[in-house]
Coordinates of C-alpha atoms and ligand atoms in Angstrom, one line a residue:
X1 CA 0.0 0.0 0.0
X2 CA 1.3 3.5 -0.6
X3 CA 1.9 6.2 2.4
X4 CA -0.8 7.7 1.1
X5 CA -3.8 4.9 1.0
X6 CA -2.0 4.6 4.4
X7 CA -2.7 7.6 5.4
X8 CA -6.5 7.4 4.4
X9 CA -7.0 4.1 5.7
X10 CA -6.1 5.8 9.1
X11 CA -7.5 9.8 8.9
X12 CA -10.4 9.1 6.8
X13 CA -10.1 9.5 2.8
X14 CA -11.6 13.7 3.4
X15 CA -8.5 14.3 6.0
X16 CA -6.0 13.5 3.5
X17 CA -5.4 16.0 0.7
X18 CA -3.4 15.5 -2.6
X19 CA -5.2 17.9 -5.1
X20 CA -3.1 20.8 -6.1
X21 CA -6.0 23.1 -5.5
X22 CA -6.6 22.1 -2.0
X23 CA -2.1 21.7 -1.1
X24 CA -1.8 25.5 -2.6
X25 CA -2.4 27.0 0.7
X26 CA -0.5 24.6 2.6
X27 CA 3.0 25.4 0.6
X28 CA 3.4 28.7 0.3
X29 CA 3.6 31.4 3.0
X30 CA 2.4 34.3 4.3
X31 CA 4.5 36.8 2.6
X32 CA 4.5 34.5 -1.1
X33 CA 8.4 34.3 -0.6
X34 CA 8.8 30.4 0.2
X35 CA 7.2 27.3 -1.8
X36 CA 7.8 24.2 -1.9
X37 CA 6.2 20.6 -2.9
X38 CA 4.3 18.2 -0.4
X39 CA 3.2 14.7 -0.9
X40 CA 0.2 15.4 0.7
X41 CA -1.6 17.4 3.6
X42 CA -2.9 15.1 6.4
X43 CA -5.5 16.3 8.3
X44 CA -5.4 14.6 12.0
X45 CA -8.2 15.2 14.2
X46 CA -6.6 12.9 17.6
X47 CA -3.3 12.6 19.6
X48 CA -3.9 8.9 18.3
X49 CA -3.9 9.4 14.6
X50 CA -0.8 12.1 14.8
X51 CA 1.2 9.0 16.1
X52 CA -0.1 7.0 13.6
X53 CA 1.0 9.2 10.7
X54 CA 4.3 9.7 12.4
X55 CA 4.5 6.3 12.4
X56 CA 3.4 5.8 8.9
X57 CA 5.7 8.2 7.6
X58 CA 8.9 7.3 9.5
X59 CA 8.5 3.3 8.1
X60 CA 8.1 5.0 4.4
X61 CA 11.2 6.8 4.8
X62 CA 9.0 10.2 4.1
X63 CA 9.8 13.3 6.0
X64 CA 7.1 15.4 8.1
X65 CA 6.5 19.0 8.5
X66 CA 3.9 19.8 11.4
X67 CA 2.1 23.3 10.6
X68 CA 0.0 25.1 12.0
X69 CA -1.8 28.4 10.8
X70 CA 0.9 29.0 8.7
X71 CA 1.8 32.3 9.5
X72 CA 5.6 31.7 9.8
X73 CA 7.7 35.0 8.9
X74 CA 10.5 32.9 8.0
X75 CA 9.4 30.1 6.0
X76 CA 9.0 27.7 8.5
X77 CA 5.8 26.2 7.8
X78 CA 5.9 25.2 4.2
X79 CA 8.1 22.7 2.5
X80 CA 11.8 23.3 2.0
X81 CA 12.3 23.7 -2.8
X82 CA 15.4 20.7 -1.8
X83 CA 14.6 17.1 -0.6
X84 CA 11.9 14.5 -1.2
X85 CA 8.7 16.3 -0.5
X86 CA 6.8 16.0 3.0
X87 CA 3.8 15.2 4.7
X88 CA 2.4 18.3 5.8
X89 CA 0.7 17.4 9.2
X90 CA -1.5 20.2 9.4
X91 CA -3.5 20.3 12.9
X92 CA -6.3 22.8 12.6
X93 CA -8.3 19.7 13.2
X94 CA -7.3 19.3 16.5
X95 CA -9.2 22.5 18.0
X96 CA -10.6 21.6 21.3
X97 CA -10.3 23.8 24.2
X98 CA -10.3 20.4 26.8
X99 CA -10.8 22.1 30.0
X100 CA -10.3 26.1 31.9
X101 CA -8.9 25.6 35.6
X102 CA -10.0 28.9 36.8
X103 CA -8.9 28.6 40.0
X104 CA -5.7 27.3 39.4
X105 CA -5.1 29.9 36.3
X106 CA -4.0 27.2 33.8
X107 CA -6.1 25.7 30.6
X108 CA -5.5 22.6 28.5
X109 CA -6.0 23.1 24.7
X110 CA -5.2 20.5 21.7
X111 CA -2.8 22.2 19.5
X112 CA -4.9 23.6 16.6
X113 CA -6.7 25.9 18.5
X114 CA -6.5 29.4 16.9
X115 CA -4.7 31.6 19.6
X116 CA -7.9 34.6 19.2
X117 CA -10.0 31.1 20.5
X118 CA -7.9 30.3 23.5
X119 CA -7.6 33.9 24.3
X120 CA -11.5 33.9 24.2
X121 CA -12.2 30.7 26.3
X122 CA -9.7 32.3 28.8
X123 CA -11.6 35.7 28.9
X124 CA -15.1 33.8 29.3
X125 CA -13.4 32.2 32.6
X126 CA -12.2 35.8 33.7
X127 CA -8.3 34.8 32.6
X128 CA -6.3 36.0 30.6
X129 CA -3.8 34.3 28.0
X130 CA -1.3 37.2 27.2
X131 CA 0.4 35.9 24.4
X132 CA -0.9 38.3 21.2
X133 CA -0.2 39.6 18.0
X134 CA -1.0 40.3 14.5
X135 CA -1.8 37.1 12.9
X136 CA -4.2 35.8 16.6
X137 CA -6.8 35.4 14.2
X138 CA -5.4 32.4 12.0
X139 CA -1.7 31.1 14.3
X140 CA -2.7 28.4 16.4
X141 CA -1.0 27.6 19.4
X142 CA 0.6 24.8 18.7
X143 CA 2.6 27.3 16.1
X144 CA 2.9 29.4 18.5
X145 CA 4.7 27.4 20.8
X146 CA 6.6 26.0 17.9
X147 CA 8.4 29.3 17.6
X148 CA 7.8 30.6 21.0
X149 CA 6.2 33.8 20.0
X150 CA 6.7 36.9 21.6
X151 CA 4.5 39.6 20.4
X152 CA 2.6 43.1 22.4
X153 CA 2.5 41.4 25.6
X154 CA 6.0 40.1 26.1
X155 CA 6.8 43.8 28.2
X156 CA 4.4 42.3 31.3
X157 CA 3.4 38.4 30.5
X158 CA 6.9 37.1 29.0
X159 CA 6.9 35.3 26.0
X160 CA 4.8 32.1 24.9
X161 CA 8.1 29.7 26.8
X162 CA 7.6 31.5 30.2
X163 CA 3.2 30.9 29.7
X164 CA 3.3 27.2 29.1
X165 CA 3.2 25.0 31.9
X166 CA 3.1 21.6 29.9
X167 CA 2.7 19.9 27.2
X168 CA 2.2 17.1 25.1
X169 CA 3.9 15.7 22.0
X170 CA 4.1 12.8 19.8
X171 CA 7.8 12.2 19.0
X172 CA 9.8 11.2 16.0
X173 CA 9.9 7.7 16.7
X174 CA 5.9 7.6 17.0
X175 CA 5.4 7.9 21.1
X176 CA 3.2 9.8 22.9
X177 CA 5.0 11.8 25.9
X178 CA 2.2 13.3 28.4
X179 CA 3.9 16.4 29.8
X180 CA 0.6 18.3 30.8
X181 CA 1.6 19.1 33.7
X182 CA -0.3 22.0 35.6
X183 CA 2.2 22.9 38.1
X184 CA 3.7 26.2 39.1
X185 CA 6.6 24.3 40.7
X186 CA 8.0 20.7 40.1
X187 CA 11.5 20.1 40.0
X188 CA 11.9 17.1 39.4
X189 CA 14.9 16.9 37.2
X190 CA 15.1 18.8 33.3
X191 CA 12.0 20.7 32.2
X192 CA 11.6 19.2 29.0
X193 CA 9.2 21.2 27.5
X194 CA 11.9 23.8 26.7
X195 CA 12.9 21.1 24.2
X196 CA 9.7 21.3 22.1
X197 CA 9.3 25.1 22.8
X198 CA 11.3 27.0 19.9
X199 CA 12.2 24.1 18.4
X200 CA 10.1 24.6 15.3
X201 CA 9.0 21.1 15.0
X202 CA 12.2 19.8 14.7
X203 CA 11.7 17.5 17.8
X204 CA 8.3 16.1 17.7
X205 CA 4.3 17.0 17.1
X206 CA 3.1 19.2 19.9
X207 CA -0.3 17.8 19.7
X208 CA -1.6 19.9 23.2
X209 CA -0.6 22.0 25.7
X210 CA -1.3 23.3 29.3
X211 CA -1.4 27.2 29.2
X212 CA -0.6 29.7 32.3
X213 CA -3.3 31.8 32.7
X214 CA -3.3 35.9 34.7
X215 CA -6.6 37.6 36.2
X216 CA -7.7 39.1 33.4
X217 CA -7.7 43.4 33.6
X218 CA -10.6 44.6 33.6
X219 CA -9.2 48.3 33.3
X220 CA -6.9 49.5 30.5
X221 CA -5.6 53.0 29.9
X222 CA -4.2 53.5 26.2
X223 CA -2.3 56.4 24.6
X224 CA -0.8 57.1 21.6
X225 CA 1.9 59.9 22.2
X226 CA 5.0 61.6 19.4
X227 CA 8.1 61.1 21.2
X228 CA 11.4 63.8 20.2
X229 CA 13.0 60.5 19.0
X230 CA 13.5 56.8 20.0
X231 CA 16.3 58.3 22.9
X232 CA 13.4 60.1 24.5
X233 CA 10.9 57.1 24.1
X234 CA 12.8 55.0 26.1
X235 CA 13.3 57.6 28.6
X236 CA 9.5 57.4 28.6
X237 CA 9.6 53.8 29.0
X238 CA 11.5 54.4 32.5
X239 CA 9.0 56.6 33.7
X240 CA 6.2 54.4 32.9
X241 CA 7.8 51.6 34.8
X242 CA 8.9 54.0 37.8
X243 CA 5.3 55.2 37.9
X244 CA 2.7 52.3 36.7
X245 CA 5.1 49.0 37.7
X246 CA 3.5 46.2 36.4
X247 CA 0.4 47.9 35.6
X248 CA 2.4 48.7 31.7
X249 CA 1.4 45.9 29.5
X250 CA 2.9 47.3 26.1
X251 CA 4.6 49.9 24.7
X252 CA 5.2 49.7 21.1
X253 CA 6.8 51.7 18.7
X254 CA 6.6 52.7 14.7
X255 CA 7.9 55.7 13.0
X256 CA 6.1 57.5 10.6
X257 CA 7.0 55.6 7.5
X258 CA 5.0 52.4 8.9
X259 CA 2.1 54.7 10.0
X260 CA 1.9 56.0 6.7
X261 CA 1.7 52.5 4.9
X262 CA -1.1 51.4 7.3
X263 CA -3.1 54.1 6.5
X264 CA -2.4 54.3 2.7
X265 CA -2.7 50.5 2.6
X266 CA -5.6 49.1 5.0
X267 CA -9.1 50.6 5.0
X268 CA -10.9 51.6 7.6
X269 CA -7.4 53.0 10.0
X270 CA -6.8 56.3 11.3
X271 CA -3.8 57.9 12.1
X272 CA -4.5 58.7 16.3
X273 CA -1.4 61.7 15.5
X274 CA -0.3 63.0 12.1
X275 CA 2.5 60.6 10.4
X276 CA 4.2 64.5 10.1
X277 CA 5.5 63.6 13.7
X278 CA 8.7 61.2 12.9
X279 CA 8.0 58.6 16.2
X280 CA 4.9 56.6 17.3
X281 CA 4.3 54.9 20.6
X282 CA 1.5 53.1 21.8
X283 CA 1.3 52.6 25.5
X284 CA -1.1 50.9 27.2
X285 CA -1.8 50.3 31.3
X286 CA -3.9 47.7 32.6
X287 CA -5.4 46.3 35.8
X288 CA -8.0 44.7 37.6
X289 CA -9.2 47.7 39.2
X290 CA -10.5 51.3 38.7
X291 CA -10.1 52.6 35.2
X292 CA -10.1 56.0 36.6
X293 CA -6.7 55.9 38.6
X294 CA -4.8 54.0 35.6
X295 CA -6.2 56.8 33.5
X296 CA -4.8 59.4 35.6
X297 CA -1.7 57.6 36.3
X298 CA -0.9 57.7 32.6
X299 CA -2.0 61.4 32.2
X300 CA 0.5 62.7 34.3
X301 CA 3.2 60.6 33.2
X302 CA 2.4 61.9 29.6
X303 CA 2.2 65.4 31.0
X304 CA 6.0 64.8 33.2
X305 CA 6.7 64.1 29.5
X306 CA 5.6 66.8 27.5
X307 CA 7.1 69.4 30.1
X308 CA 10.3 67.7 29.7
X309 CA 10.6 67.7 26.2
X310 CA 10.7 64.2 25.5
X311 CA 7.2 63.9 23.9
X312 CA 6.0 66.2 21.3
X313 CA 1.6 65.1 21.4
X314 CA -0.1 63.0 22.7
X315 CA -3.8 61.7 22.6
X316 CA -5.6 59.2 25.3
X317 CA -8.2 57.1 23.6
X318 CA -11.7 58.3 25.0
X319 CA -13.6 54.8 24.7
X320 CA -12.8 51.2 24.1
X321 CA -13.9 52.0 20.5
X322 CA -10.8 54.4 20.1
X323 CA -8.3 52.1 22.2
X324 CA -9.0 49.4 19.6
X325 CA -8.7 51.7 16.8
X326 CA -5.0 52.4 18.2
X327 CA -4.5 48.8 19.0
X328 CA -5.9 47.8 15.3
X329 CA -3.2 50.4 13.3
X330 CA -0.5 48.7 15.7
X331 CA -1.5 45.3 14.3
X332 CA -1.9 46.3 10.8
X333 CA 1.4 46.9 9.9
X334 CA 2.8 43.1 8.2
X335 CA -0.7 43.1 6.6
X336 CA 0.0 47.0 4.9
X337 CA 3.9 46.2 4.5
X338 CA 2.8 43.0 2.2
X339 CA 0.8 45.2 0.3
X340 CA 3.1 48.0 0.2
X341 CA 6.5 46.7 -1.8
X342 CA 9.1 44.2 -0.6
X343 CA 10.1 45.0 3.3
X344 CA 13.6 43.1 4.3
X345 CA 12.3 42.4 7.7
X346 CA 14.5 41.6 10.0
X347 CA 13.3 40.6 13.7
X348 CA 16.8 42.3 15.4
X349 CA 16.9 42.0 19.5
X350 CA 19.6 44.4 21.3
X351 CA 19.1 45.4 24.9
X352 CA 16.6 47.7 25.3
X353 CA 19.1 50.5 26.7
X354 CA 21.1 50.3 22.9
X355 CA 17.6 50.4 20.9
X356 CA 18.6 54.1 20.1
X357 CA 22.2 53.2 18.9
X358 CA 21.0 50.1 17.4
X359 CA 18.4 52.4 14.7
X360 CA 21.7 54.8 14.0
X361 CA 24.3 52.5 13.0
X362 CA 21.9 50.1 11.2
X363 CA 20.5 52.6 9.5
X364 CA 23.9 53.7 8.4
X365 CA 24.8 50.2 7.4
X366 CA 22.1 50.1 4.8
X367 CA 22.7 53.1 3.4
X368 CA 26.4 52.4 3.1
X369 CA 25.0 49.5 0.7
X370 CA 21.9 51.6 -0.6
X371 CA 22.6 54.9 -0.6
X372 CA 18.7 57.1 0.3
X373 CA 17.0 53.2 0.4
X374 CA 13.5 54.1 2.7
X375 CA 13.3 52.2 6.2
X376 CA 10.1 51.5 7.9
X377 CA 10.7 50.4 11.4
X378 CA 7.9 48.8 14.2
X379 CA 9.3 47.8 17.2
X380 CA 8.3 46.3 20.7
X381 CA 10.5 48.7 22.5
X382 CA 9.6 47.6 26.0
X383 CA 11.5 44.0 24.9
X384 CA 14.2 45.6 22.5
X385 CA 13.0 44.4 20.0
X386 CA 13.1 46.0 16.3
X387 CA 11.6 45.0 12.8
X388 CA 14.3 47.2 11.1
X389 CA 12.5 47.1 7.9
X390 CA 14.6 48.4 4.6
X391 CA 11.9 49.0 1.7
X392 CA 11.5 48.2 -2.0
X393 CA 8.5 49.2 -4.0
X394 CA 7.5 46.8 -6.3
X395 CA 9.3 47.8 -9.3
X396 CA 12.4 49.0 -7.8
X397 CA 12.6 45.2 -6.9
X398 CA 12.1 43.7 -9.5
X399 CA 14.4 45.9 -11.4
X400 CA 17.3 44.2 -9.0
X401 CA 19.7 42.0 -11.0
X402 CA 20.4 40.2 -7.9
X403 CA 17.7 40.3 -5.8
X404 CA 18.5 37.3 -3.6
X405 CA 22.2 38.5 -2.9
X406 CA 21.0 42.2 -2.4
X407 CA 18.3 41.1 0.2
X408 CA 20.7 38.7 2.2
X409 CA 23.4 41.1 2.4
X410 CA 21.1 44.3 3.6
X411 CA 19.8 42.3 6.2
X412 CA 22.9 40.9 7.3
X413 CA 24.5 44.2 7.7
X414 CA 21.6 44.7 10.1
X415 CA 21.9 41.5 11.5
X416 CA 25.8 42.1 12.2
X417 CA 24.8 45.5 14.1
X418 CA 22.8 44.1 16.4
X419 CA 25.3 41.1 17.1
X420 CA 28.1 43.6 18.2
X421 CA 25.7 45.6 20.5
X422 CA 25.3 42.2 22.4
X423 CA 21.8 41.3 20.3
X424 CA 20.4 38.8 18.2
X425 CA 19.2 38.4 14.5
X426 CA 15.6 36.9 15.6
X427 CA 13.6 38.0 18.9
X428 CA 10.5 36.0 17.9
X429 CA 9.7 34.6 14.6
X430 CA 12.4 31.8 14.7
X431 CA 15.1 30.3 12.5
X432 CA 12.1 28.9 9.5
X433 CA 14.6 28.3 6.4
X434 CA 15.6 31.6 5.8
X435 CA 17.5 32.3 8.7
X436 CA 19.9 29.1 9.2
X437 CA 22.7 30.5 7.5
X438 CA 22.9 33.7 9.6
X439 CA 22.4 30.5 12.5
X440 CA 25.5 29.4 11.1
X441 CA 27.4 32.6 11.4
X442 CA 25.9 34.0 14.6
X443 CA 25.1 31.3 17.1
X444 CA 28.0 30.0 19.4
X445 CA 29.2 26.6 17.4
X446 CA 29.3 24.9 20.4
X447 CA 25.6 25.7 21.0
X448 CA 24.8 24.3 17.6
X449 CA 26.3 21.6 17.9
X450 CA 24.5 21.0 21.3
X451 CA 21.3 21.5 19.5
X452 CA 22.6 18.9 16.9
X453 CA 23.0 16.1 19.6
X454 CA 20.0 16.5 20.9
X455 CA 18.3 16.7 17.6
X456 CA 20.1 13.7 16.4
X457 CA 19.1 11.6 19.8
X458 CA 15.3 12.8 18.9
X459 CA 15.6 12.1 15.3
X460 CA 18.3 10.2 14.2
X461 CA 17.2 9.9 10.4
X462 CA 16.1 13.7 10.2
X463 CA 12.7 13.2 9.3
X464 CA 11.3 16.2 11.3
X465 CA 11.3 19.3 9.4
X466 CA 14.9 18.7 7.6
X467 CA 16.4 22.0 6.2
X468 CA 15.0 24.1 9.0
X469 CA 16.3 25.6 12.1
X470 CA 19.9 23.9 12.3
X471 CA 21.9 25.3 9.9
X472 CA 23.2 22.6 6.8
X473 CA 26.6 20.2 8.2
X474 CA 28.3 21.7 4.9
X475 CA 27.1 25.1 4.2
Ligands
FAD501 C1 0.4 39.5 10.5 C2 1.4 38.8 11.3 C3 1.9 39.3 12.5 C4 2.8 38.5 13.3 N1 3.2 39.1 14.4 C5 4.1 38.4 15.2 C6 4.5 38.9 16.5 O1 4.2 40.0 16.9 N2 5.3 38.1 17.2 C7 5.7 36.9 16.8 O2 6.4 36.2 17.6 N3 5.3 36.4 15.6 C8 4.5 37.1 14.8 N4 4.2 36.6 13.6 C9 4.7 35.3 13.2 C10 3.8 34.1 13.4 O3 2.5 34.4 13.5 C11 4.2 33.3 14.6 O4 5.5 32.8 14.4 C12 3.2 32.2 15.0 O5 3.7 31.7 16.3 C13 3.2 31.0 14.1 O6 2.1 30.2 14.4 P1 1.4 29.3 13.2 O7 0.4 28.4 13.9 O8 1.0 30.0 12.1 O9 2.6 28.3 12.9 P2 3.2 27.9 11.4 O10 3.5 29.1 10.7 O11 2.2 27.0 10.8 O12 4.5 27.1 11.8 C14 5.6 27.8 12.4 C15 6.6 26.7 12.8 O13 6.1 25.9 13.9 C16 6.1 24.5 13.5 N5 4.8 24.0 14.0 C17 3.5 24.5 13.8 N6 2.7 23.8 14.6 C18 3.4 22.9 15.2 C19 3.0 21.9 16.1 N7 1.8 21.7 16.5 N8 4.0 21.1 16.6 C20 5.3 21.3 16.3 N9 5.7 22.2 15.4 C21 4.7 23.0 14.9 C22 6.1 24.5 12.0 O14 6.7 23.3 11.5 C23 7.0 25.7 11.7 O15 8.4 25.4 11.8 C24 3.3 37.3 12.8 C25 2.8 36.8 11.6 C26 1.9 37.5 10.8 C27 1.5 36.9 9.5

């Protein structure tokens, strides 16, 4: 019997997908910039039948490429152009929120579930699930964990590692390991979910998880303020923390090049200040408690801020209406930037004291190799981290003779500034396939080669996402 009759004989023949029709949206992603070939899409809908197809493919020899919403920034979900093509285990099927411990702030969810879903079961128990960015509405957390995704809420929440308290995955060789776990503290030995989390489905099938869970604020206090420049932002981010401690659950930047591309290229957003101011932050405060005092509390910081020079406007949002019109221009930028031309997006992390320095010398770097080239920039400043984004329209694009080579080396140059400031060339979106040769050249080799071991004891024949994450043994 083929993999494939396999396959149907144990998902169903309606969970296994071969057309190209029906694979076109399963190979190529987000951005359009990474496409590959699969053997077929399988469609589990248990814990159960995810072993079985491991199993399934690792007797045909066949490698296996878990995805989730396919939202990757980096390639990482679709099939590699080199190699035999995959099996694309696709879980949306698996979407079941399995049960909301309330009192003990923790959830249990099957992998598929789209993150805006989990964040919603949470809020209906009075919880929160932190963990949110632009693509909520279509990632799923299994994804999500995949690439440990950072995103608004990192500043107060941490990122998805530090809100997953266990988890469960099917591994290479077809076994199950229960790891849901619901414990705040259990040492008992290595914390082996950190092997899963990050590891971009290179080590197994998360097929569930158990998530941490906060009291969910009932109050929020948002503002959208014009600071002098990014040194005066982050002086701004001091005095939010000195004054509103843990009550600050973002504070996110964009300059006026990235406001202007929302607006020109997603209906419906408004600019809360004119893109004629050069700087953008959105900050936001949140509690449990009285709206009223986080309101004020973030009035007279703005106002400290304004006397002092480091802000030039600022506007509080009014209603919820306006503070999710702020929050929706904040999480509209990928969406106008794909529309907009080619951005070479790179996902740069320095500490957040060298931010300032950071923008200066990269920016200088580009223009050393593109004299005038425009850069967009949207950063989660709290976290230090920058998209420093270096911009082609269309047709100045296509017009490159060496497109490939140009992009590489522009972000590199980016990437190398942030590596001598004591940073890294990817905060949150991962390694995919387009980063493992700047792996190669920034990561510690005996870090890589730790990674290797460990891959290698999880997956000796490499059937797990090959040509992702770890960088190639010859380059
Ligand atoms: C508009 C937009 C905004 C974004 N904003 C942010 C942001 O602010 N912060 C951020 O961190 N990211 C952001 N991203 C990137 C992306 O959304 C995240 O990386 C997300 O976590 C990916 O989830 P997914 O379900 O789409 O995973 P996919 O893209 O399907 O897969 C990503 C990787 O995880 C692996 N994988 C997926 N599911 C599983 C599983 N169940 N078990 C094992 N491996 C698995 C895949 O093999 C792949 O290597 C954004 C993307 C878009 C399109």
């Amino acid at each position: 019997m083929s993999l494939i009759d396999t396959l149907r004989a144990l998902l169903g023949p309606g969970a296994v997908l071969t057309e190209p029709a029906d694979l076109a949206a399963h190979v190529e992603d987000w951005r359009g910039r990474s496409r590959g070939a699969a053997a077929c899409v399988a469609l589990p809908s248990s814990t159960a039948q995810v072993a079985a197809v491991v199993q399934a493919t690792r007797s045909a020899g066949v490698p296996l490429l878990p995805q989730g919403g396919n939202t990757s920034l980096c390639g990482g979900a679709v099939p590699h152009a080199e190699g035999p093509p995959p099996v694309v285990l696709n879980l949306s099927r698996m979407r079941r929120i399995r049960s909301v411990d309330a009192a003990n702030h923790s959830m249990e969810v099957e992998a598929g579930c789209v993150l805006a879903a989990v964040q919603q079961a949470a809020a209906e128990a009075g919880r929160l699930y932190p963990i949110s960015l632009g693509a909520e509405g279509s990632c799923q957390i299994g994804g999500t964990i995949a690439t440990n995704a950072g995103g608004t809420g990192v500043l107060r929440y941490g990122n998805t590692r530090d809100n997953v308290l266990g988890l469960e995955v099917v591994l290479p060789d077809g076994r199950v390991w229960d790891g849901l776990y619901r414990l705040r503290k259990n040492n008992t030995g290595l914390d082996l979910k950190h092997l899963f989390i990050g590891a971009e489905g290179t080590m197994g099938v998360v097929t569930a998880a158990t998530l941490k869970l906060h009291p969910l604020p009932t109050a929020h206090a948002v503002a959208w303020m014009a600071p002098a420049s990014p040194a005066a932002a982050l002086q701004m981010l001091g005095r939010f923390q000195q004054n509103c401690g843990a009550q600050l659950s973002a504070f996110e930047m964009i300059d006026n090049g990235q406001l202007q591309f929302v607006l020109d290229h997603v209906p419906g957003r408004r600019a809360p200040l004119p893109p004629t101011h050069r700087w953008h932050v959105l900050v936001e405060v949140s509690d449990t408690r009285d709206e009223a005092n986080l309101r004020r509390a973030l009035e007279q910081v703005l106002a400290e801020g304004s006397e002092r020079g480091l802000i030039d406007d600022a506007v509080v949002a009014a209603s919820g209406a306006q503070r999710d019109a702020m929050w929706l221009v904040r999480h509209s930028v990928s969406e106008a930037n794909k529309k907009a031309g080619v951005g070479l997006t790179t996902d740069s992390a320095v500490p957040v004291s060298a931010v300032p320095e950071f923008i200066d010398k990269a920016s200088a770097a580009v223009h050393r190799l593109v004299p005038g080239l425009p850069i967009i920039l949207v950063a989660h400043l709290g976290d230090g981290n920058v998209h420093f984004i270096p911009f082609f329209s269309f047709e100045r694009w296509q017009a490159l003779p060496d497109r490939d080579a140009m992009g590489a080396r522009i972000k590199h140059a980016v990437n190398e500034v942030a590596h001598a400031l004591g940073g890294s060339f990817s905060a949150e979106h991962g390694i995919g396939q387009t980063l493992t040769q700047e792996m190669a050249l920034f990561k510690p080799a005996v870090e890589i080669e730790l990674m290797r071991s460990l891959k290698h004891l999880l997956d000796p024949a490499d059937l797990f996402n090959p040509h992702r994450l770890l960088p190639p043994v010859h380059p």
